[in-house]
XYZ file of N, CA and C in Angstrom:
873
model
N 67.000 75.387 198.563
C 67.467 76.103 197.378
C 67.360 75.181 196.162
N 66.606 75.603 195.168
C 66.367 74.775 194.001
C 67.148 75.276 192.785
N 67.457 74.339 191.902
C 68.232 74.655 190.714
C 67.502 75.681 189.842
N 66.192 75.520 189.714
C 65.443 76.437 188.855
C 65.390 77.851 189.438
N 65.520 77.959 190.750
C 65.586 79.286 191.369
C 66.878 79.991 190.981
N 67.958 79.227 190.982
C 69.249 79.805 190.598
C 69.258 80.187 189.126
N 68.630 79.364 188.283
C 68.536 79.681 186.860
C 67.745 80.970 186.642
N 66.644 81.118 187.370
C 65.824 82.327 187.248
C 66.604 83.550 187.715
N 67.311 83.415 188.812
C 68.113 84.522 189.350
C 69.148 84.980 188.331
N 69.893 84.032 187.735
C 70.928 84.433 186.780
C 70.318 85.023 185.514
N 69.204 84.482 185.072
C 68.562 84.998 183.861
C 68.136 86.449 184.049
N 67.568 86.772 185.208
C 67.167 88.148 185.474
C 68.383 89.061 185.550
N 69.413 88.615 186.259
C 70.629 89.418 186.415
C 71.282 89.685 185.068
N 71.224 88.710 184.168
C 71.874 88.843 182.862
C 71.045 89.675 181.897
N 69.721 89.442 181.875
C 68.853 90.080 180.880
C 68.260 91.401 181.341
N 68.222 91.622 182.663
C 67.768 92.910 183.163
C 66.281 93.033 183.414
N 65.523 91.953 183.234
C 64.088 92.046 183.513
C 63.513 90.662 183.804
N 62.421 90.640 184.569
C 61.761 89.386 184.906
C 61.065 88.805 183.676
N 60.509 89.680 182.835
C 59.795 89.204 181.647
C 60.752 88.536 180.657
N 61.931 89.141 180.466
C 62.916 88.548 179.554
C 63.401 87.202 180.087
N 63.569 87.111 181.404
C 63.984 85.855 182.014
C 62.922 84.778 181.816
N 61.645 85.169 181.937
C 60.555 84.213 181.731
C 60.557 83.690 180.299
N 60.789 84.588 179.349
C 60.831 84.174 177.945
C 61.994 83.226 177.693
N 63.122 83.535 178.248
C 64.314 82.700 178.066
C 64.107 81.299 178.630
N 63.472 81.214 179.803
C 63.297 79.934 180.488
C 61.979 79.251 180.141
N 61.248 79.807 179.161
C 60.018 79.208 178.657
C 58.981 79.028 179.766
N 58.791 80.082 180.540
C 57.789 80.040 181.603
C 57.127 81.408 181.702
N 56.384 81.642 182.776
C 55.665 82.909 182.932
C 56.402 83.843 183.896
N 56.084 85.124 183.787
C 56.713 86.091 184.684
C 56.339 85.837 186.146
N 55.076 85.517 186.465
C 54.754 85.199 187.872
C 55.565 84.024 188.403
N 55.826 83.035 187.556
C 56.615 81.876 187.993
C 58.042 82.292 188.316
N 58.597 83.170 187.492
C 59.954 83.669 187.737
C 59.999 84.465 189.040
N 59.017 85.328 189.241
C 58.957 86.134 190.469
C 58.848 85.249 191.695
N 58.048 84.187 191.584
C 57.863 83.272 192.710
C 59.164 82.555 193.062
N 59.908 82.149 192.056
C 61.172 81.464 192.312
C 62.170 82.373 193.022
N 62.246 83.620 192.549
C 63.201 84.553 193.155
C 62.784 84.902 194.577
N 61.496 85.100 194.782
C 61.016 85.418 196.133
C 61.323 84.276 197.100
N 61.118 83.041 196.640
C 61.416 81.888 197.490
C 62.902 81.835 197.820
N 63.740 82.168 196.843
C 65.189 82.178 197.071
C 65.567 83.267 198.061
N 64.951 84.441 197.943
C 65.238 85.547 198.857
C 64.809 85.212 200.283
N 63.667 84.540 200.419
C 63.189 84.156 201.754
C 64.155 83.161 202.394
N 64.614 82.207 201.598
C 65.527 81.202 202.136
C 66.855 81.823 202.553
N 67.347 82.793 201.760
C 68.632 83.426 202.057
C 68.494 84.572 203.057
N 67.272 85.048 203.248
C 67.044 86.138 204.196
C 67.578 87.467 203.720
N 67.559 87.706 202.407
C 68.076 88.964 201.858
C 67.444 89.238 200.501
N 67.262 90.527 200.189
C 66.761 90.908 198.874
C 67.904 90.840 197.861
N 67.595 90.297 196.692
C 68.616 90.120 195.658
C 68.515 91.160 194.540
N 67.330 91.767 194.390
C 67.123 92.774 193.351
C 66.479 94.023 193.943
N 66.852 95.156 193.371
C 66.193 96.410 193.703
C 64.938 96.502 192.860
N 63.774 96.238 193.447
C 62.518 96.157 192.703
C 62.109 97.504 192.103
N 62.675 98.590 192.569
C 62.272 99.904 192.073
C 63.054 100.358 190.849
N 64.021 99.600 190.426
C 64.859 100.023 189.305
C 64.449 99.323 188.009
N 64.644 100.007 186.906
C 64.416 99.457 185.563
C 65.611 99.808 184.702
N 66.377 98.843 184.188
C 66.150 97.401 184.319
C 66.427 96.893 185.720
N 66.069 95.618 185.958
C 66.268 95.022 187.282
C 67.741 95.102 187.667
N 67.991 95.611 188.866
C 69.369 95.831 189.316
C 69.652 94.996 190.558
N 70.802 94.338 190.556
C 71.193 93.513 191.691
C 71.533 94.366 192.911
N 71.186 93.868 194.080
C 71.656 94.482 195.317
C 73.095 94.030 195.559
N 73.712 94.543 196.603
C 75.076 94.123 196.939
C 75.106 92.618 197.191
N 74.105 92.129 197.922
C 74.022 90.687 198.188
C 73.826 89.912 196.886
N 73.014 90.479 195.986
C 72.782 89.836 194.696
C 74.068 89.678 193.895
N 74.895 90.706 193.909
C 76.180 90.641 193.203
C 77.065 89.539 193.791
N 77.067 89.442 195.107
C 77.864 88.392 195.744
C 77.372 87.010 195.350
N 76.045 86.852 195.352
C 75.464 85.549 195.025
C 75.720 85.169 193.573
N 75.692 86.146 192.671
C 75.809 85.853 191.238
C 77.095 85.091 190.914
N 78.178 85.454 191.565
C 79.448 84.772 191.300
C 79.338 83.278 191.587
N 78.697 82.935 192.697
C 78.568 81.532 193.071
C 77.562 80.802 192.173
N 76.480 81.495 191.823
C 75.459 80.876 190.970
C 76.044 80.539 189.604
N 76.836 81.433 189.046
C 77.462 81.174 187.744
C 78.366 79.951 187.815
N 79.099 79.814 188.911
C 79.966 78.644 189.073
C 79.142 77.360 189.162
N 78.038 77.416 189.911
C 77.186 76.241 190.079
C 76.573 75.814 188.750
N 76.005 76.773 188.016
C 75.343 76.441 186.755
C 76.341 75.996 185.693
N 77.509 76.610 185.683
C 78.542 76.184 184.731
C 79.011 74.762 185.043
N 79.151 74.464 186.332
C 79.563 73.114 186.724
C 78.489 72.094 186.354
N 77.227 72.468 186.506
C 76.132 71.564 186.146
C 76.160 71.266 184.646
N 76.436 72.293 183.839
C 76.548 72.079 182.398
C 77.704 71.148 182.070
N 78.812 71.302 182.783
C 79.972 70.440 182.561
C 79.630 68.981 182.869
N 78.879 68.782 183.948
C 78.488 67.423 184.333
C 77.611 66.801 183.243
N 76.619 67.557 182.761
C 75.742 67.044 181.707
C 76.538 66.721 180.452
N 77.498 67.594 180.144
C 78.304 67.413 178.939
C 79.125 66.135 179.019
N 79.729 65.888 180.174
C 80.571 64.709 180.349
C 79.731 63.430 180.344
N 78.594 63.493 181.006
C 77.774 62.290 181.157
C 77.061 61.898 179.868
N 76.448 62.895 179.196
C 75.675 62.483 178.020
C 75.363 63.564 177.032
N 75.810 64.782 177.255
C 75.529 65.847 176.305
C 74.053 66.141 176.208
N 73.635 66.560 175.012
C 72.248 66.987 174.836
C 71.338 65.864 174.352
N 71.912 64.680 174.083
C 71.104 63.606 173.536
C 69.943 63.263 174.459
N 68.758 63.211 173.879
C 67.587 62.789 174.620
C 67.038 63.802 175.599
N 67.553 65.038 175.601
C 67.061 66.009 176.583
C 66.524 67.278 175.939
N 66.532 67.381 174.628
C 66.066 68.591 173.958
C 64.542 68.592 173.903
N 63.920 69.578 174.534
C 62.463 69.697 174.485
C 62.034 70.760 173.482
N 62.845 71.819 173.345
C 62.552 72.875 172.384
C 63.869 73.447 171.868
N 63.928 73.703 170.576
C 65.113 74.287 169.957
C 64.660 75.387 169.000
N 65.035 76.610 169.314
C 64.673 77.749 168.470
C 65.905 78.148 167.664
N 65.843 77.931 166.365
C 67.011 78.052 165.506
C 66.800 79.149 164.473
N 67.814 79.989 164.295
C 67.770 81.040 163.282
C 68.663 80.698 162.109
N 68.124 80.793 160.897
C 68.877 80.470 159.684
C 68.576 81.510 158.611
N 69.580 82.032 157.917
C 69.318 82.936 156.797
C 68.693 82.170 155.638
N 67.935 82.868 154.801
C 67.187 82.190 153.736
C 68.097 81.422 152.786
N 69.326 81.900 152.585
C 70.238 81.248 151.655
C 70.653 79.852 152.122
N 70.535 79.579 153.434
C 70.989 78.298 153.969
C 69.853 77.377 154.395
N 68.617 77.835 154.247
C 67.492 77.053 154.753
C 67.424 75.675 154.118
N 67.528 75.608 152.795
C 67.352 74.325 152.112
C 68.430 73.323 152.493
N 69.635 73.787 152.790
C 70.734 72.884 153.145
C 70.730 72.537 154.626
N 70.621 73.564 155.488
C 70.842 73.345 156.911
C 69.565 73.116 157.706
N 68.434 73.644 157.240
C 67.191 73.464 157.983
C 66.814 72.002 158.165
N 66.659 71.237 157.078
C 66.306 69.807 157.219
C 67.366 69.013 157.974
N 68.636 69.362 157.786
C 69.711 68.637 158.469
C 69.606 68.785 159.977
N 69.501 70.029 160.453
C 69.434 70.270 161.892
C 68.181 69.651 162.496
N 67.046 69.814 161.804
C 65.796 69.286 162.342
C 65.822 67.758 162.409
N 66.329 67.105 161.366
C 66.349 65.641 161.358
C 67.270 65.086 162.435
N 68.402 65.755 162.681
C 69.324 65.294 163.713
C 68.723 65.458 165.107
N 68.003 66.552 165.320
C 67.351 66.761 166.619
C 66.273 65.699 166.838
N 65.420 65.491 165.816
C 64.323 64.540 165.959
C 64.810 63.105 166.117
N 65.978 62.798 165.570
C 66.494 61.430 165.647
C 66.690 60.995 167.094
N 67.226 61.881 167.923
C 67.484 61.550 169.326
C 66.448 62.149 170.272
N 65.634 63.073 169.757
C 64.631 63.749 170.588
C 63.321 63.830 169.804
N 62.635 62.702 169.596
C 61.455 62.677 168.723
C 60.315 63.572 169.178
N 60.268 63.925 170.460
C 59.192 64.775 170.963
C 59.573 66.261 170.983
N 60.762 66.574 170.505
C 61.238 67.967 170.565
C 60.410 68.861 169.652
N 60.323 70.109 170.058
C 59.659 71.131 169.252
C 60.739 72.029 168.657
N 60.819 72.069 167.337
C 61.824 72.880 166.658
C 61.144 74.078 165.992
N 61.634 75.264 166.291
C 61.117 76.486 165.687
C 62.216 77.115 164.836
N 61.875 77.478 163.595
C 62.842 78.089 162.691
C 62.496 79.553 162.460
N 63.494 80.414 162.632
C 63.352 81.830 162.302
C 64.233 82.099 161.088
N 63.623 82.528 159.994
C 64.361 82.805 158.763
C 64.512 84.308 158.629
N 65.756 84.791 158.663
C 65.963 86.245 158.612
C 67.408 86.545 158.246
N 67.725 87.836 158.186
C 69.082 88.273 157.877
C 69.992 88.107 159.089
N 71.302 88.158 158.830
C 72.293 87.969 159.885
C 72.093 88.933 161.042
N 71.944 90.223 160.763
C 71.802 91.214 161.841
C 70.568 90.932 162.688
N 69.470 90.565 162.032
C 68.237 90.279 162.770
C 68.380 89.019 163.612
N 69.098 88.029 163.103
C 69.292 86.782 163.859
C 70.176 87.014 165.076
N 71.213 87.828 164.911
C 72.064 88.158 166.066
C 71.252 88.857 167.143
N 70.393 89.797 166.727
C 69.580 90.526 167.699
C 68.592 89.599 168.383
N 68.010 88.683 167.625
C 67.068 87.724 168.207
C 67.761 86.847 169.241
N 69.009 86.490 168.969
C 69.768 85.690 169.931
C 70.075 86.495 171.178
N 70.457 87.759 171.002
C 70.723 88.644 172.139
C 69.472 88.798 173.000
N 68.292 88.828 172.356
C 67.031 89.027 173.075
C 66.436 87.725 173.596
N 67.179 86.616 173.440
C 66.723 85.303 173.892
C 65.474 84.824 173.162
N 65.270 85.301 171.939
C 64.142 84.850 171.138
C 64.472 83.549 170.412
N 65.764 83.273 170.231
C 66.206 82.014 169.660
C 67.383 81.495 170.489
N 67.718 80.219 170.291
C 68.780 79.595 171.078
C 70.075 79.427 170.293
N 69.972 79.434 168.969
C 71.115 79.080 168.119
C 70.892 79.709 166.754
N 71.974 80.133 166.111
C 71.825 80.736 164.780
C 73.046 80.478 163.921
N 72.834 80.458 162.615
C 73.900 80.443 161.629
C 73.934 81.816 160.976
N 75.062 82.503 161.084
C 75.141 83.873 160.578
C 76.468 84.105 159.867
N 76.491 85.151 159.051
C 77.745 85.546 158.424
C 78.638 86.183 159.488
N 79.885 85.762 159.531
C 80.812 86.244 160.557
C 82.094 86.756 159.952
N 83.133 86.856 160.769
C 83.207 86.349 162.152
C 82.397 87.181 163.134
N 82.153 86.598 164.294
C 81.344 87.223 165.333
C 82.226 87.512 166.545
N 82.206 88.737 167.016
C 83.015 89.109 168.179
C 82.135 89.856 169.173
N 81.298 89.102 169.875
C 80.389 89.641 170.883
C 80.645 88.876 172.177
N 80.951 89.564 173.285
C 81.368 88.893 174.523
C 80.430 87.806 175.017
N 79.122 88.023 174.929
C 78.195 87.052 175.510
C 77.770 85.955 174.533
N 78.423 85.909 173.342
C 78.087 84.891 172.363
C 79.286 83.980 172.106
N 79.016 82.700 172.024
C 80.026 81.727 171.604
C 79.855 81.523 170.111
N 80.929 81.633 169.347
C 80.829 81.520 167.892
C 81.870 80.542 167.356
N 81.435 79.697 166.437
C 82.290 78.658 165.846
C 82.157 78.731 164.327
N 83.271 78.806 163.580
C 83.173 78.816 162.113
C 82.645 77.488 161.597
N 81.703 77.561 160.665
C 81.027 76.357 160.184
C 81.302 76.079 158.705
N 81.120 77.086 157.857
C 81.239 76.840 156.417
C 81.576 78.134 155.695
N 82.133 77.967 154.494
C 82.494 79.117 153.662
C 81.985 78.844 152.250
N 81.251 79.801 151.690
C 80.639 79.605 150.378
C 81.052 80.709 149.413
N 81.313 80.297 148.172
C 81.540 81.257 147.111
C 80.218 81.619 146.443
N 80.293 82.324 145.338
C 79.098 82.786 144.633
C 79.096 82.265 143.199
N 77.926 82.295 142.589
C 77.821 81.925 141.182
C 76.691 82.722 140.530
N 76.780 82.813 139.216
C 75.770 83.514 138.422
C 74.739 82.518 137.913
N 73.492 82.942 137.852
C 72.425 82.080 137.353
C 71.527 82.862 136.393
N 70.861 82.129 135.512
C 69.882 82.720 134.605
C 68.820 81.666 134.316
N 67.757 82.056 133.639
C 66.738 81.053 133.322
C 67.171 80.223 132.118
N 66.500 79.135 131.896
C 66.910 78.170 130.874
C 66.936 78.792 129.485
N 65.919 79.577 129.151
C 65.833 80.149 127.818
C 66.997 81.088 127.527
N 67.345 81.943 128.507
C 68.441 82.892 128.307
C 69.770 82.164 128.168
N 69.980 81.123 128.975
C 71.249 80.403 128.927
C 71.451 79.720 127.585
N 70.363 79.314 126.953
C 70.474 78.605 125.686
C 70.853 79.517 124.530
N 70.691 80.820 124.686
C 71.065 81.747 123.617
C 72.579 81.891 123.501
N 73.296 81.621 124.615
C 74.750 81.702 124.597
C 75.300 83.103 124.467
N 74.501 84.115 124.802
C 74.930 85.506 124.645
C 75.626 86.070 125.882
N 75.595 85.342 126.989
C 76.205 85.846 128.222
C 77.536 85.138 128.462
N 78.587 85.705 127.912
C 79.911 85.117 128.052
C 80.782 85.851 129.057
N 80.372 87.059 129.443
C 81.092 87.846 130.449
C 80.100 88.773 131.134
N 80.516 89.372 132.252
C 79.631 90.269 132.992
C 79.248 91.475 132.148
N 80.135 91.900 131.255
C 79.848 93.055 130.400
C 78.711 92.783 129.421
N 78.354 91.507 129.227
C 77.242 91.165 128.333
C 75.888 91.308 129.017
N 75.902 91.483 130.338
C 74.642 91.560 131.093
C 73.982 92.916 130.879
N 72.701 92.890 130.606
C 71.897 94.116 130.528
C 70.632 93.898 131.353
N 69.990 94.974 131.721
C 68.754 94.849 132.495
C 69.024 94.703 133.980
N 68.430 93.709 134.602
C 68.472 93.582 136.057
C 69.371 92.440 136.525
N 70.050 92.703 137.633
C 70.787 91.663 138.358
C 70.159 91.529 139.739
N 69.741 90.328 140.086
C 69.126 90.079 141.389
C 70.144 89.396 142.304
N 70.324 89.974 143.492
C 71.240 89.386 144.465
C 70.745 89.720 145.871
N 71.592 89.552 146.846
C 71.176 89.727 148.240
C 70.998 91.202 148.595
N 70.532 91.464 149.803
C 70.110 92.809 150.206
C 71.234 93.839 150.114
N 70.856 95.101 150.123
C 71.803 96.205 149.972
C 72.852 96.246 151.073
N 72.565 95.640 152.213
C 73.532 95.620 153.319
C 74.526 94.466 153.202
N 74.331 93.577 152.242
C 75.208 92.416 152.100
C 76.504 92.807 151.399
N 77.559 92.050 151.681
C 78.838 92.310 151.029
C 78.751 92.025 149.536
N 77.920 91.050 149.143
C 77.759 90.729 147.726
C 77.190 91.923 146.965
N 76.155 92.543 147.509
C 75.539 93.700 146.850
C 76.521 94.862 146.771
N 77.173 95.169 147.895
C 78.084 96.313 147.916
C 79.261 96.107 146.967
N 79.841 94.918 147.007
C 80.997 94.650 146.154
C 80.623 94.662 144.685
N 79.498 94.054 144.347
C 79.057 94.020 142.952
C 78.698 95.419 142.458
N 78.085 96.212 143.324
C 77.746 97.586 142.955
C 79.002 98.384 142.606
N 80.037 98.241 143.415
C 81.299 98.939 143.145
C 81.944 98.432 141.856
N 81.864 97.130 141.631
C 82.452 96.546 140.421
C 81.770 97.097 139.166
N 80.445 97.134 139.175
C 79.707 97.640 138.022
C 80.037 99.106 137.757
N 80.140 99.884 138.829
C 80.467 101.303 138.696
C 81.878 101.498 138.169
N 82.837 100.762 138.725
C 84.240 100.898 138.314
C 84.457 100.493 136.864
N 83.629 99.575 136.360
C 83.795 99.089 134.992
C 82.837 99.743 134.000
N 82.169 100.792 134.463
C 81.311 101.556 133.571
C 80.099 100.810 133.054
N 79.614 99.826 133.808
C 78.438 99.065 133.381
C 77.179 99.745 133.904
N 76.860 100.860 133.283
C 75.761 101.699 133.768
C 74.395 101.236 133.293
N 74.357 100.321 132.346
C 73.067 99.863 131.833
C 72.474 98.721 132.618
N 73.015 98.468 133.800
C 72.551 97.354 134.632
C 71.899 97.895 135.901
N 70.771 97.340 136.267
C 70.078 97.721 137.499
C 70.258 96.622 138.534
N 70.922 96.944 139.637
C 71.172 95.964 140.692
C 70.016 95.973 141.684
N 69.401 94.812 141.898
C 68.228 94.696 142.772
C 68.556 93.779 143.950
N 68.398 94.272 145.157
C 68.703 93.491 146.344
C 67.465 92.912 146.996
N 67.607 91.730 147.584
C 66.500 91.089 148.291
C 67.054 90.273 149.448
N 66.308 90.218 150.550
C 66.725 89.389 151.687
C 66.122 87.988 151.607
N 65.520 87.668 150.476
C 64.925 86.346 150.272
C 65.596 85.659 149.091
N 66.289 84.568 149.364
C 66.911 83.797 148.289
C 65.856 83.221 147.361
N 64.756 82.777 147.933
C 63.672 82.221 147.127
C 63.149 83.258 146.133
N 63.042 84.517 146.569
C 62.570 85.579 145.678
C 63.545 85.796 144.520
N 64.842 85.755 144.833
C 65.856 85.922 143.781
C 65.705 84.817 142.732
N 65.577 83.586 143.179
C 65.454 82.462 142.258
C 64.196 82.566 141.413
N 63.101 83.018 142.014
C 61.852 83.181 141.269
C 61.993 84.275 140.208
N 62.600 85.397 140.564
C 62.767 86.485 139.601
C 63.597 86.027 138.400
N 64.658 85.302 138.685
C 65.526 84.810 137.605
C 64.786 83.779 136.756
N 64.048 82.892 137.412
C 63.341 81.840 136.665
C 62.301 82.426 135.719
N 61.761 83.603 136.055
C 60.763 84.259 135.205
C 61.399 85.071 134.079
N 62.713 85.049 134.011
C 63.392 85.766 132.942
C 63.479 87.268 133.146
N 63.355 87.713 134.398
C 63.391 89.151 134.680
C 64.816 89.684 134.802
N 65.796 88.809 134.795
C 67.186 89.218 134.884
C 68.061 88.042 135.276
N 69.340 88.295 135.474
C 70.254 87.257 135.952
C 70.417 87.412 137.456
N 70.974 86.397 138.094
C 71.137 86.440 139.545
C 72.547 86.104 139.977
N 72.913 86.622 141.131
C 74.170 86.271 141.774
C 73.822 85.728 143.157
N 74.068 84.440 143.390
C 73.705 83.799 144.645
C 74.870 82.960 145.148
N 74.780 82.538 146.404
C 75.816 81.669 146.943
C 75.760 80.294 146.288
N 76.915 79.696 146.119
C 77.021 78.424 145.412
C 76.214 77.313 146.071
N 76.040 77.379 147.398
C 75.296 76.338 148.093
C 73.834 76.286 147.671
N 73.327 77.398 147.120
C 71.939 77.461 146.670
C 71.743 76.683 145.375
N 72.795 76.621 144.568
C 72.681 76.052 143.227
C 73.069 74.575 143.252
N 72.103 73.730 143.550
C 72.300 72.285 143.488
C 71.389 71.730 142.395
N 71.571 70.488 141.997
C 70.748 69.931 140.917
C 69.244 70.048 141.166
N 68.843 69.895 142.430
C 67.419 69.981 142.737
C 66.847 71.367 142.484
N 67.528 72.401 142.962
C 67.026 73.764 142.783
C 67.097 74.190 141.321
N 68.141 73.765 140.619
C 68.251 74.098 139.199
C 67.052 73.551 138.430
N 66.690 72.305 138.715
C 65.565 71.685 138.017
C 64.234 72.292 138.450
N 64.087 72.527 139.744
C 62.814 73.038 140.263
C 62.488 74.420 139.693
N 63.487 75.307 139.667
C 63.240 76.672 139.210
C 63.455 76.841 137.703
N 63.999 75.841 137.043
C 64.262 75.964 135.625
C 65.349 76.990 135.333
N 66.402 76.964 136.132
C 67.495 77.925 135.968
C 68.779 77.190 135.612
N 69.757 77.941 135.156
C 71.044 77.386 134.778
C 72.161 78.237 135.389
N 73.287 77.608 135.635
C 74.451 78.328 136.147
C 75.264 78.879 134.985
N 75.740 80.114 135.140
C 76.563 80.754 134.123
C 78.026 80.722 134.534
N 78.892 80.568 133.586
C 80.326 80.537 133.857
C 80.898 81.951 133.730
N 80.502 82.812 134.673
C 80.972 84.190 134.673
C 81.839 84.445 135.912
N 82.638 85.478 135.833
C 83.595 85.786 136.893
C 82.905 86.104 138.219
N 83.440 85.557 139.296
C 82.927 85.845 140.643
C 84.034 86.164 141.631
N 85.284 86.181 141.164
C 86.394 86.335 142.099
C 86.401 87.698 142.790
N 85.662 88.667 142.257
C 85.620 89.984 142.905
C 84.714 89.980 144.142
N 83.904 88.933 144.316
C 82.971 88.834 145.442
C 83.609 87.998 146.541
N 83.820 88.542 147.727
C 84.428 87.757 148.822
C 83.516 86.616 149.248
N 84.113 85.500 149.607
C 83.333 84.359 150.072
C 82.545 84.717 151.332
N 81.421 84.055 151.505
C 80.584 84.257 152.696
C 80.970 83.231 153.747
N 81.470 83.696 154.890
C 81.854 82.811 155.984
C 80.717 82.738 157.002
N 80.236 81.537 157.247
C 79.128 81.353 158.183
C 79.620 80.757 159.493
N 79.073 81.297 160.585
C 79.434 80.877 161.937
C 78.180 80.428 162.671
N 78.341 79.437 163.517
C 77.280 79.034 164.436
C 77.476 79.793 165.738
N 76.411 80.383 166.258
C 76.525 81.158 167.497
C 75.411 80.781 168.475
N 75.739 80.856 169.758
C 74.758 80.643 170.815
C 75.228 81.403 172.051
N 74.347 81.578 173.016
C 74.640 82.408 174.182
C 75.450 81.645 175.228
N 76.369 82.370 175.870
C 77.140 81.777 176.963
C 76.261 81.461 178.166
N 75.227 82.252 178.366
C 74.352 82.052 179.523
C 73.063 81.341 179.133
N 73.035 80.750 177.942
C 71.846 80.049 177.497
C 72.007 78.542 177.625
N 71.327 77.827 176.752
C 71.407 76.362 176.757
C 72.683 75.965 176.023
N 73.782 75.939 176.757
C 75.090 75.667 176.156
C 75.144 74.269 175.553
N 74.517 73.310 176.211
C 74.540 71.940 175.698
C 73.847 71.839 174.350
N 72.725 72.544 174.199
C 72.023 72.561 172.917
C 72.910 73.199 171.849
N 73.558 74.309 172.215
C 74.443 74.976 171.268
C 75.573 74.079 170.818
N 76.214 73.384 171.764
C 77.316 72.492 171.425
C 76.835 71.318 170.570
N 75.662 70.822 170.885
C 75.093 69.709 170.122
C 74.878 70.111 168.669
N 74.296 71.290 168.435
C 74.019 71.742 167.082
C 75.304 72.084 166.333
N 76.299 72.613 167.036
C 77.585 72.867 166.404
C 78.199 71.552 165.920
N 78.144 70.516 166.754
C 78.672 69.214 166.362
C 77.955 68.681 165.128
N 76.642 68.884 165.070
C 75.877 68.447 163.889
C 76.393 69.157 162.642
N 76.585 70.468 162.759
C 77.047 71.250 161.611
C 78.440 70.823 161.167
N 79.345 70.643 162.120
C 80.724 70.323 161.778
C 80.857 68.908 161.209
N 80.002 68.003 161.644
C 80.104 66.616 161.194
C 79.347 66.345 159.910
N 78.472 67.299 159.492
C 77.644 67.046 158.310
C 77.687 68.221 157.346
N 78.862 68.798 157.109
C 78.969 69.932 156.180
C 78.556 69.504 154.777
């Protein structure tokens, strides 16, 4: 009985298919099938009903799963106590929303490469909902998302909380005509229509009779900054985006306008309970120690 056979068995039982298990374990479907068949031959019993979709455990399979989970969890505990994830990361698939890429992307990658120079790091840049789904589908191993997160098969840890700020291009800021939100005309660029920032700002504009403003949503922070830098309107972005480097690069300025009506964005680190727990814990530690 081999460790990788038990890993393949649990992955299939959890994900419901041999192909999904192969993707999760970074191997091929024939390899997964071979491992399970070898395990079934050794135990002298079928573990899956091959005729069902998704893959369904037999009675014997259900009995075995309880023990396999204990074995794999204990193995993770041993690795954690002995040395954690240092020096063992071969691949890390990380999901980050566009608003956090400039801050967290280089940080996570540099920390991984420091102890794992041969590691392969893949970044998926997308919205919170898409990143959660990618994690559920085992397409990524770890993600930073807006939370809180309450999903049984996901471990979630609060990482950071960001407020918002208003921005405009250099030429507009120098006119000194924008002293309050009521002075804004034309377009406001902010996050997508599903974001709390867009919804809250939309309600605020409506409640205050600011009908001469067009609210434009985007799931790309870079696009928002470009639109503002071209003088197409003002922007509302998270404060973490507005650092001296980005201000200079895009030629934008921060405005001293009210933002208290916009709730802060709380970001959580999440990873799967049945995934690479050591990698997840390692990346959480990086985030918590280098905010």
